[in-house]
PDB file of C-alpha atoms in Angstrom:
ATOM      1  CA  UNK A   7       0.000   0.000   0.000  1.00 54.00           C
ATOM      2  CA  UNK A   8       1.074   3.537  -0.631  1.00 61.00           C
ATOM      3  CA  UNK A   9       2.014   5.922   2.096  1.00 63.00           C
ATOM      4  CA  UNK A  10      -0.907   7.949   3.442  1.00 57.00           C
ATOM      5  CA  UNK A  11      -0.190  11.641   3.884  1.00 53.00           C
ATOM      6  CA  UNK A  12      -2.253  13.899   6.108  1.00 54.00           C
ATOM      7  CA  UNK A  13      -3.387  17.002   4.226  1.00 53.00           C
ATOM      8  CA  UNK A  14      -6.068  18.017   6.747  1.00 54.00           C
ATOM      9  CA  UNK A  15      -5.770  21.560   8.057  1.00 56.00           C
ATOM     10  CA  UNK A  16      -5.500  22.087  11.767  1.00 60.00           C
ATOM     11  CA  UNK A  17      -7.840  23.939  14.097  1.00 59.00           C
ATOM     12  CA  UNK A  18      -5.896  27.157  13.644  1.00 60.00           C
ATOM     13  CA  UNK A  19      -6.596  27.262   9.920  1.00 61.00           C
ATOM     14  CA  UNK A  20     -10.234  26.396  10.526  1.00 60.00           C
ATOM     15  CA  UNK A  21     -10.603  29.335  12.899  1.00 64.00           C
ATOM     16  CA  UNK A  22      -8.783  31.840  10.696  1.00 66.00           C
ATOM     17  CA  UNK A  23     -10.320  30.622   7.448  1.00 67.00           C
ATOM     18  CA  UNK A  24      -6.888  30.370   5.876  1.00 67.00           C
ATOM     19  CA  UNK A  25      -7.101  28.749   2.473  1.00 65.00           C
ATOM     20  CA  UNK A  26     -10.915  28.860   2.408  1.00 69.00           C
ATOM     21  CA  UNK A  27     -13.347  31.276   0.818  1.00 69.00           C
ATOM     22  CA  UNK A  28     -13.155  33.373   4.005  1.00 70.00           C
ATOM     23  CA  UNK A  29      -9.474  34.012   3.373  1.00 71.00           C
ATOM     24  CA  UNK A  30      -9.235  37.519   1.838  1.00 71.00           C
ATOM     25  CA  UNK A  31      -6.161  36.454  -0.108  1.00 72.00           C
ATOM     26  CA  UNK A  32      -8.296  34.209  -2.318  1.00 72.00           C
ATOM     27  CA  UNK A  33      -9.711  37.350  -3.952  1.00 70.00           C
ATOM     28  CA  UNK A  34      -6.245  38.667  -4.763  1.00 73.00           C
ATOM     29  CA  UNK A  35      -5.347  38.501  -8.416  1.00 73.00           C
ATOM     30  CA  UNK A  36      -3.354  40.206 -11.133  1.00 73.00           C
ATOM     31  CA  UNK A  37      -4.636  41.565 -14.394  1.00 74.00           C
ATOM     32  CA  UNK A  38      -2.860  42.862 -17.456  1.00 72.00           C
ATOM     33  CA  UNK A  39      -2.446  46.628 -17.337  1.00 75.00           C
ATOM     34  CA  UNK A  40      -2.942  48.684 -20.459  1.00 80.00           C
ATOM     35  CA  UNK A  41       0.048  50.347 -22.039  1.00 83.00           C
ATOM     36  CA  UNK A  42       0.643  53.962 -21.044  1.00 89.00           C
ATOM     37  CA  UNK A  43       0.246  56.627 -23.699  1.00 90.00           C
ATOM     38  CA  UNK A  44       2.926  59.139 -24.605  1.00 92.00           C
ATOM     39  CA  UNK A  45       1.072  61.920 -22.763  1.00 94.00           C
ATOM     40  CA  UNK A  46       0.648  59.818 -19.607  1.00 94.00           C
ATOM     41  CA  UNK A  47       4.357  58.979 -19.580  1.00 94.00           C
ATOM     42  CA  UNK A  48       5.285  62.639 -20.086  1.00 94.00           C
ATOM     43  CA  UNK A  49       2.948  63.778 -17.295  1.00 95.00           C
ATOM     44  CA  UNK A  50       4.263  61.189 -14.829  1.00 94.00           C
ATOM     45  CA  UNK A  51       7.895  61.930 -15.677  1.00 95.00           C
ATOM     46  CA  UNK A  52       7.523  65.693 -15.322  1.00 93.00           C
ATOM     47  CA  UNK A  53       5.312  65.482 -12.222  1.00 92.00           C
ATOM     48  CA  UNK A  54       7.299  63.119  -9.992  1.00 93.00           C
ATOM     49  CA  UNK A  55      10.788  63.878  -8.734  1.00 93.00           C
ATOM     50  CA  UNK A  56      11.258  60.262  -7.665  1.00 94.00           C
ATOM     51  CA  UNK A  57      10.435  59.021 -11.171  1.00 95.00           C
ATOM     52  CA  UNK A  58      12.994  61.392 -12.663  1.00 95.00           C
ATOM     53  CA  UNK A  59      15.688  59.939 -10.411  1.00 96.00           C
ATOM     54  CA  UNK A  60      14.695  56.371 -11.301  1.00 96.00           C
ATOM     55  CA  UNK A  61      14.887  57.159 -15.024  1.00 96.00           C
ATOM     56  CA  UNK A  62      17.909  59.480 -15.067  1.00 96.00           C
ATOM     57  CA  UNK A  63      20.375  57.875 -12.640  1.00 96.00           C
ATOM     58  CA  UNK A  64      21.050  54.566 -14.513  1.00 95.00           C
ATOM     59  CA  UNK A  65      21.971  56.308 -17.821  1.00 96.00           C
ATOM     60  CA  UNK A  66      24.173  58.733 -15.902  1.00 95.00           C
ATOM     61  CA  UNK A  67      26.031  55.838 -14.267  1.00 95.00           C
ATOM     62  CA  UNK A  68      26.468  54.149 -17.653  1.00 93.00           C
ATOM     63  CA  UNK A  69      28.286  57.055 -19.274  1.00 94.00           C
ATOM     64  CA  UNK A  70      29.999  58.653 -16.270  1.00 92.00           C
ATOM     65  CA  UNK A  71      33.319  56.859 -16.792  1.00 89.00           C
ATOM     66  CA  UNK A  72      32.563  56.155 -20.452  1.00 88.00           C
ATOM     67  CA  UNK A  73      34.923  53.489 -21.803  1.00 84.00           C
ATOM     68  CA  UNK A  74      38.548  52.562 -22.459  1.00 81.00           C
ATOM     69  CA  UNK A  75      39.817  50.913 -25.620  1.00 81.00           C
ATOM     70  CA  UNK A  76      42.039  47.838 -25.274  1.00 82.00           C
ATOM     71  CA  UNK A  77      44.083  46.197 -28.019  1.00 83.00           C
ATOM     72  CA  UNK A  78      44.486  49.445 -29.951  1.00 85.00           C
ATOM     73  CA  UNK A  79      47.445  51.669 -30.514  1.00 88.00           C
ATOM     74  CA  UNK A  80      47.361  55.004 -28.742  1.00 87.00           C
ATOM     75  CA  UNK A  81      46.961  56.836 -32.042  1.00 90.00           C
ATOM     76  CA  UNK A  82      44.004  54.649 -33.051  1.00 90.00           C
ATOM     77  CA  UNK A  83      42.330  55.119 -29.670  1.00 89.00           C
ATOM     78  CA  UNK A  84      42.865  58.874 -29.955  1.00 91.00           C
ATOM     79  CA  UNK A  85      41.209  58.916 -33.390  1.00 90.00           C
ATOM     80  CA  UNK A  86      38.195  57.020 -32.052  1.00 90.00           C
ATOM     81  CA  UNK A  87      37.983  59.354 -29.073  1.00 91.00           C
ATOM     82  CA  UNK A  88      38.054  62.407 -31.336  1.00 93.00           C
ATOM     83  CA  UNK A  89      35.351  60.901 -33.545  1.00 93.00           C
ATOM     84  CA  UNK A  90      33.116  60.161 -30.559  1.00 94.00           C
ATOM     85  CA  UNK A  91      33.631  63.707 -29.328  1.00 94.00           C
ATOM     86  CA  UNK A  92      32.780  65.131 -32.762  1.00 95.00           C
ATOM     87  CA  UNK A  93      29.553  63.128 -32.876  1.00 96.00           C
ATOM     88  CA  UNK A  94      28.686  63.867 -29.235  1.00 96.00           C
ATOM     89  CA  UNK A  95      28.259  60.143 -28.720  1.00 96.00           C
ATOM     90  CA  UNK A  96      28.576  60.172 -24.947  1.00 95.00           C
ATOM     91  CA  UNK A  97      25.789  62.699 -24.379  1.00 96.00           C
ATOM     92  CA  UNK A  98      23.599  61.078 -27.023  1.00 97.00           C
ATOM     93  CA  UNK A  99      24.056  57.627 -25.497  1.00 97.00           C
ATOM     94  CA  UNK A 100      22.871  59.038 -22.159  1.00 97.00           C
ATOM     95  CA  UNK A 101      19.820  60.583 -23.837  1.00 97.00           C
ATOM     96  CA  UNK A 102      18.986  57.363 -25.699  1.00 97.00           C
ATOM     97  CA  UNK A 103      19.227  55.325 -22.484  1.00 97.00           C
ATOM     98  CA  UNK A 104      16.951  57.840 -20.772  1.00 97.00           C
ATOM     99  CA  UNK A 105      14.428  57.394 -23.580  1.00 97.00           C
ATOM    100  CA  UNK A 106      14.714  53.626 -23.100  1.00 96.00           C
ATOM    101  CA  UNK A 107      13.472  54.095 -19.544  1.00 96.00           C
ATOM    102  CA  UNK A 108      10.557  56.165 -20.842  1.00 96.00           C
ATOM    103  CA  UNK A 109       9.514  53.650 -23.472  1.00 94.00           C
ATOM    104  CA  UNK A 110      12.201  53.521 -26.130  1.00 95.00           C
ATOM    105  CA  UNK A 111      14.541  55.526 -28.304  1.00 96.00           C
ATOM    106  CA  UNK A 112      16.894  55.116 -31.232  1.00 97.00           C
ATOM    107  CA  UNK A 113      20.016  56.339 -32.979  1.00 97.00           C
ATOM    108  CA  UNK A 114      19.533  57.417 -36.590  1.00 96.00           C
ATOM    109  CA  UNK A 115      22.907  57.099 -38.318  1.00 96.00           C
ATOM    110  CA  UNK A 116      23.974  59.567 -40.987  1.00 95.00           C
ATOM    111  CA  UNK A 117      25.709  57.062 -43.281  1.00 95.00           C
ATOM    112  CA  UNK A 118      26.435  57.498 -47.018  1.00 95.00           C
ATOM    113  CA  UNK A 119      23.661  56.694 -49.478  1.00 94.00           C
ATOM    114  CA  UNK A 120      19.912  57.156 -49.471  1.00 94.00           C
ATOM    115  CA  UNK A 121      18.166  56.637 -46.110  1.00 94.00           C
ATOM    116  CA  UNK A 122      15.892  53.959 -47.587  1.00 94.00           C
ATOM    117  CA  UNK A 123      18.836  51.891 -48.861  1.00 95.00           C
ATOM    118  CA  UNK A 124      20.939  49.459 -46.789  1.00 94.00           C
ATOM    119  CA  UNK A 125      23.908  51.081 -45.094  1.00 94.00           C
ATOM    120  CA  UNK A 126      27.335  50.376 -46.624  1.00 94.00           C
ATOM    121  CA  UNK A 127      29.371  47.687 -44.892  1.00 91.00           C
ATOM    122  CA  UNK A 128      32.448  49.911 -44.679  1.00 92.00           C
ATOM    123  CA  UNK A 129      32.901  53.668 -44.668  1.00 91.00           C
ATOM    124  CA  UNK A 130      35.865  56.004 -44.842  1.00 90.00           C
ATOM    125  CA  UNK A 131      37.121  58.166 -42.007  1.00 88.00           C
ATOM    126  CA  UNK A 132      34.440  60.664 -40.928  1.00 89.00           C
ATOM    127  CA  UNK A 133      32.009  58.807 -43.171  1.00 92.00           C
ATOM    128  CA  UNK A 134      29.482  58.850 -40.343  1.00 95.00           C
ATOM    129  CA  UNK A 135      28.135  62.366 -40.730  1.00 95.00           C
ATOM    130  CA  UNK A 136      25.920  62.429 -37.650  1.00 95.00           C
ATOM    131  CA  UNK A 137      24.198  60.396 -34.954  1.00 97.00           C
ATOM    132  CA  UNK A 138      20.757  61.738 -34.099  1.00 96.00           C
ATOM    133  CA  UNK A 139      18.605  60.632 -31.168  1.00 97.00           C
ATOM    134  CA  UNK A 140      14.865  60.141 -31.606  1.00 96.00           C
ATOM    135  CA  UNK A 141      12.191  58.716 -29.339  1.00 96.00           C
ATOM    136  CA  UNK A 142      10.003  55.757 -30.204  1.00 94.00           C
ATOM    137  CA  UNK A 143       7.204  58.176 -31.087  1.00 94.00           C
ATOM    138  CA  UNK A 144       9.271  59.661 -33.914  1.00 94.00           C
ATOM    139  CA  UNK A 145       9.507  56.270 -35.621  1.00 94.00           C
ATOM    140  CA  UNK A 146       6.867  53.900 -36.927  1.00 93.00           C
ATOM    141  CA  UNK A 147       6.684  50.714 -38.951  1.00 93.00           C
ATOM    142  CA  UNK A 148       4.048  48.705 -40.754  1.00 90.00           C
ATOM    143  CA  UNK A 149       5.592  45.250 -41.176  1.00 89.00           C
ATOM    144  CA  UNK A 150       7.824  43.155 -38.922  1.00 88.00           C
ATOM    145  CA  UNK A 151      10.045  40.357 -40.189  1.00 88.00           C
ATOM    146  CA  UNK A 152       8.124  37.314 -38.916  1.00 85.00           C
ATOM    147  CA  UNK A 153      10.214  34.594 -40.568  1.00 87.00           C
ATOM    148  CA  UNK A 154      12.532  33.152 -37.916  1.00 86.00           C
ATOM    149  CA  UNK A 155      14.728  31.598 -40.603  1.00 89.00           C
ATOM    150  CA  UNK A 156      15.626  34.995 -42.038  1.00 86.00           C
ATOM    151  CA  UNK A 157      17.995  37.675 -40.721  1.00 87.00           C
ATOM    152  CA  UNK A 158      16.329  40.475 -38.809  1.00 86.00           C
ATOM    153  CA  UNK A 159      13.585  38.314 -37.311  1.00 86.00           C
ATOM    154  CA  UNK A 160      11.290  40.414 -35.134  1.00 86.00           C
ATOM    155  CA  UNK A 161      12.659  43.661 -36.553  1.00 91.00           C
ATOM    156  CA  UNK A 162      10.836  46.140 -38.818  1.00 93.00           C
ATOM    157  CA  UNK A 163      11.297  45.599 -42.534  1.00 93.00           C
ATOM    158  CA  UNK A 164      11.421  49.372 -42.980  1.00 95.00           C
ATOM    159  CA  UNK A 165      11.177  52.310 -40.610  1.00 96.00           C
ATOM    160  CA  UNK A 166       9.095  55.400 -41.327  1.00 95.00           C
ATOM    161  CA  UNK A 167      10.014  58.765 -39.825  1.00 93.00           C
ATOM    162  CA  UNK A 168       7.979  61.934 -40.114  1.00 86.00           C
ATOM    163  CA  UNK A 169      10.100  64.891 -41.254  1.00 85.00           C
ATOM    164  CA  UNK A 170       9.450  68.498 -42.248  1.00 84.00           C
ATOM    165  CA  UNK A 171       9.239  67.440 -45.896  1.00 85.00           C
ATOM    166  CA  UNK A 172       6.963  64.471 -45.265  1.00 86.00           C
ATOM    167  CA  UNK A 173       7.338  60.829 -44.333  1.00 90.00           C
ATOM    168  CA  UNK A 174      10.792  59.349 -44.920  1.00 93.00           C
ATOM    169  CA  UNK A 175      11.641  55.648 -45.177  1.00 95.00           C
ATOM    170  CA  UNK A 176      14.734  54.658 -43.212  1.00 96.00           C
ATOM    171  CA  UNK A 177      16.400  51.277 -43.651  1.00 96.00           C
ATOM    172  CA  UNK A 178      16.803  49.272 -40.398  1.00 95.00           C
ATOM    173  CA  UNK A 179      20.577  49.111 -40.928  1.00 95.00           C
ATOM    174  CA  UNK A 180      20.665  52.870 -40.334  1.00 96.00           C
ATOM    175  CA  UNK A 181      18.769  52.701 -37.040  1.00 97.00           C
ATOM    176  CA  UNK A 182      20.003  51.446 -33.653  1.00 96.00           C
ATOM    177  CA  UNK A 183      17.097  50.967 -31.270  1.00 96.00           C
ATOM    178  CA  UNK A 184      17.129  51.259 -27.481  1.00 97.00           C
ATOM    179  CA  UNK A 185      14.142  49.123 -26.549  1.00 95.00           C
ATOM    180  CA  UNK A 186      12.544  48.754 -23.133  1.00 93.00           C
ATOM    181  CA  UNK A 187      11.720  45.437 -21.432  1.00 91.00           C
ATOM    182  CA  UNK A 188      10.243  43.222 -24.165  1.00 87.00           C
ATOM    183  CA  UNK A 189       9.989  40.011 -22.126  1.00 84.00           C
ATOM    184  CA  UNK A 190       6.323  40.558 -21.211  1.00 75.00           C
ATOM    185  CA  UNK A 191       5.309  41.071 -24.847  1.00 71.00           C
ATOM    186  CA  UNK A 192       6.570  37.578 -25.699  1.00 69.00           C
ATOM    187  CA  UNK A 193       3.941  35.941 -23.474  1.00 72.00           C
ATOM    188  CA  UNK A 194       1.133  38.511 -23.565  1.00 68.00           C
ATOM    189  CA  UNK A 195      -1.068  38.227 -26.666  1.00 65.00           C
ATOM    190  CA  UNK A 196      -2.900  41.439 -25.758  1.00 59.00           C
ATOM    191  CA  UNK A 197       0.215  43.523 -26.497  1.00 63.00           C
ATOM    192  CA  UNK A 198       0.666  44.035 -30.219  1.00 67.00           C
ATOM    193  CA  UNK A 199       2.146  46.475 -32.710  1.00 79.00           C
ATOM    194  CA  UNK A 200       4.457  49.224 -31.510  1.00 86.00           C
ATOM    195  CA  UNK A 201       3.879  48.467 -27.824  1.00 86.00           C
ATOM    196  CA  UNK A 202       4.915  44.836 -28.347  1.00 86.00           C
ATOM    197  CA  UNK A 203       8.059  45.821 -30.230  1.00 90.00           C
ATOM    198  CA  UNK A 204       9.254  48.558 -27.892  1.00 93.00           C
ATOM    199  CA  UNK A 205       8.292  46.737 -24.705  1.00 90.00           C
ATOM    200  CA  UNK A 206       7.283  47.909 -21.243  1.00 90.00           C
ATOM    201  CA  UNK A 207       9.063  51.008 -20.011  1.00 92.00           C
ATOM    202  CA  UNK A 208      10.841  51.187 -16.677  1.00 94.00           C
ATOM    203  CA  UNK A 209       8.493  54.045 -15.814  1.00 95.00           C
ATOM    204  CA  UNK A 210       5.439  51.810 -16.254  1.00 92.00           C
ATOM    205  CA  UNK A 211       7.025  49.041 -14.180  1.00 92.00           C
ATOM    206  CA  UNK A 212       7.582  51.242 -11.126  1.00 94.00           C
ATOM    207  CA  UNK A 213       4.646  53.638 -11.533  1.00 94.00           C
ATOM    208  CA  UNK A 214       2.377  52.053  -8.887  1.00 92.00           C
ATOM    209  CA  UNK A 215       5.162  51.968  -6.297  1.00 94.00           C
ATOM    210  CA  UNK A 216       6.094  55.580  -7.081  1.00 95.00           C
ATOM    211  CA  UNK A 217       2.454  56.655  -6.745  1.00 94.00           C
ATOM    212  CA  UNK A 218       2.308  55.064  -3.283  1.00 94.00           C
ATOM    213  CA  UNK A 219       5.566  56.769  -2.285  1.00 94.00           C
ATOM    214  CA  UNK A 220       4.509  60.181  -3.587  1.00 93.00           C
ATOM    215  CA  UNK A 221       1.120  59.876  -1.871  1.00 93.00           C
ATOM    216  CA  UNK A 222       2.744  58.942   1.444  1.00 93.00           C
ATOM    217  CA  UNK A 223       5.243  61.798   1.148  1.00 91.00           C
ATOM    218  CA  UNK A 224       2.531  64.344   0.341  1.00 90.00           C
ATOM    219  CA  UNK A 225       0.347  63.093   3.203  1.00 90.00           C
ATOM    220  CA  UNK A 226       3.253  63.326   5.652  1.00 90.00           C
ATOM    221  CA  UNK A 227       4.049  66.849   4.472  1.00 87.00           C
ATOM    222  CA  UNK A 228       0.413  67.823   5.066  1.00 84.00           C
ATOM    223  CA  UNK A 229       0.598  66.350   8.577  1.00 84.00           C
ATOM    224  CA  UNK A 230       3.677  68.456   9.332  1.00 81.00           C
ATOM    225  CA  UNK A 231       1.718  71.563   8.430  1.00 74.00           C
ATOM    226  CA  UNK A 232      -1.150  70.535  10.688  1.00 71.00           C
ATOM    227  CA  UNK A 233       1.211  69.571  13.527  1.00 72.00           C
ATOM    228  CA  UNK A 234       2.436  73.146  13.964  1.00 68.00           C
ATOM    229  CA  UNK A 235      -1.067  74.606  14.162  1.00 66.00           C
ATOM    230  CA  UNK A 236      -1.963  75.979  17.588  1.00 67.00           C
ATOM    231  CA  UNK A 237      -5.179  74.649  19.100  1.00 69.00           C
ATOM    232  CA  UNK A 238      -6.816  77.086  21.498  1.00 70.00           C
ATOM    233  CA  UNK A 239      -9.869  76.153  23.554  1.00 73.00           C
ATOM    234  CA  UNK A 240     -11.899  79.007  25.059  1.00 73.00           C
ATOM    235  CA  UNK A 241     -14.857  78.291  27.360  1.00 78.00           C
ATOM    236  CA  UNK A 242     -18.118  79.883  26.212  1.00 78.00           C
ATOM    237  CA  UNK A 243     -16.492  81.118  23.007  1.00 76.00           C
ATOM    238  CA  UNK A 244     -19.799  81.371  21.141  1.00 81.00           C
ATOM    239  CA  UNK A 245     -21.349  83.523  23.876  1.00 82.00           C
ATOM    240  CA  UNK A 246     -18.318  85.801  24.083  1.00 79.00           C
ATOM    241  CA  UNK A 247     -18.216  86.335  20.320  1.00 82.00           C
ATOM    242  CA  UNK A 248     -21.930  87.159  20.286  1.00 84.00           C
ATOM    243  CA  UNK A 249     -21.037  90.768  21.142  1.00 86.00           C
ATOM    244  CA  UNK A 250     -18.736  93.055  19.215  1.00 87.00           C
ATOM    245  CA  UNK A 251     -16.733  93.881  22.355  1.00 86.00           C
ATOM    246  CA  UNK A 252     -16.202  90.199  23.145  1.00 85.00           C
ATOM    247  CA  UNK A 253     -15.202  89.467  19.579  1.00 87.00           C
ATOM    248  CA  UNK A 254     -12.648  92.290  19.745  1.00 88.00           C
ATOM    249  CA  UNK A 255     -11.210  90.979  23.002  1.00 86.00           C
ATOM    250  CA  UNK A 256     -10.855  87.470  21.596  1.00 83.00           C
ATOM    251  CA  UNK A 257      -9.136  88.828  18.494  1.00 86.00           C
ATOM    252  CA  UNK A 258      -6.626  90.854  20.523  1.00 86.00           C
ATOM    253  CA  UNK A 259      -5.892  87.898  22.782  1.00 81.00           C
ATOM    254  CA  UNK A 260      -5.263  85.541  19.867  1.00 81.00           C
ATOM    255  CA  UNK A 261      -3.081  88.189  18.253  1.00 85.00           C
ATOM    256  CA  UNK A 262      -0.929  88.420  21.392  1.00 80.00           C
ATOM    257  CA  UNK A 263      -0.598  84.612  21.567  1.00 79.00           C
ATOM    258  CA  UNK A 264       0.533  84.446  17.941  1.00 79.00           C
ATOM    259  CA  UNK A 265       2.974  87.337  18.494  1.00 81.00           C
ATOM    260  CA  UNK A 266       4.502  85.609  21.519  1.00 75.00           C
ATOM    261  CA  UNK A 267       4.948  82.374  19.585  1.00 75.00           C
ATOM    262  CA  UNK A 268       6.600  84.262  16.727  1.00 73.00           C
ATOM    263  CA  UNK A 269       8.972  86.292  18.922  1.00 75.00           C
ATOM    264  CA  UNK A 270       9.886  83.803  21.645  1.00 69.00           C
ATOM    265  CA  UNK A 271       9.048  80.463  20.022  1.00 68.00           C
ATOM    266  CA  UNK A 272       6.892  79.727  23.050  1.00 66.00           C
ATOM    267  CA  UNK A 273       3.210  79.699  23.931  1.00 65.00           C
ATOM    268  CA  UNK A 274       2.263  82.301  26.550  1.00 63.00           C
ATOM    269  CA  UNK A 275      -0.997  81.914  28.464  1.00 62.00           C
ATOM    270  CA  UNK A 276      -2.692  82.963  31.679  1.00 62.00           C
ATOM    271  CA  UNK A 277      -1.966  80.182  34.155  1.00 58.00           C
ATOM    272  CA  UNK A 278      -4.547  81.425  36.660  1.00 56.00           C
ATOM    273  CA  UNK A 279      -3.587  80.469  40.189  1.00 54.00           C
ATOM    274  CA  UNK A 280      -0.734  78.267  38.972  1.00 47.00           C
ATOM    275  CA  UNK A 281      -2.670  74.999  38.956  1.00 54.00           C
ATOM    276  CA  UNK A 282      -5.032  75.573  36.054  1.00 52.00           C
ATOM    277  CA  UNK A 283      -4.229  74.622  32.489  1.00 50.00           C
ATOM    278  CA  UNK A 284      -3.850  77.042  29.624  1.00 49.00           C
ATOM    279  CA  UNK A 285      -6.531  79.681  29.612  1.00 47.00           C
TER     280      UNK A 285
END
């Protein structure tokens, strides 16, 4: 015979309802959140100081020390350094990583040839004319490469970018994307199109926690304001204020109390015979 195992809950679980329908945890569940819009991301980023730190600090750490070249002659390393400085690559890498935290960004490379044509495999010195940074909302695509046996699987067949002269096709070889977290889009059928390609931003991943933190901070700040308010109890206040003379006396007395607190950082009151409380 097989071994009999006891799976019966004890009296403690029966009393608390743990694991039964009376357990409030049984109603806990997770649901797929909708993707944030560009305007919602912009509002959250500009409105929360904590969110700005979460988004800005990692890119700053990435480029603070930049990088050293190994296996190159000093002259070659100096040429690369000068080229990076000419292109402003360090600052633009920081900006692109910041855009990654907000939903995605990209480098658009100024390589020889038409933008819609594949980039050349090799270029001459200073052949890279520029490196421009754009956000995910500057780029769009219509078709993704869905054949896993072909190069560029999961990447756009062609990028479209809106310019002052109209829509411009840009070949994928001329674009370097900085995508957000795309792991959720691989298992979530509800996420499609641009949101599936660019992934879930770091801002969206921490937004609920940041909301809780900002709410707690604002509530605590409001409590600090209330904590310094002086509470003054006056017997028969309504009867005293019923006359103009009584109202004037109350006003002068409160004015003197506030003046004493301002000048001496202390509350001054009539102690009566020395045993009574504040009058």
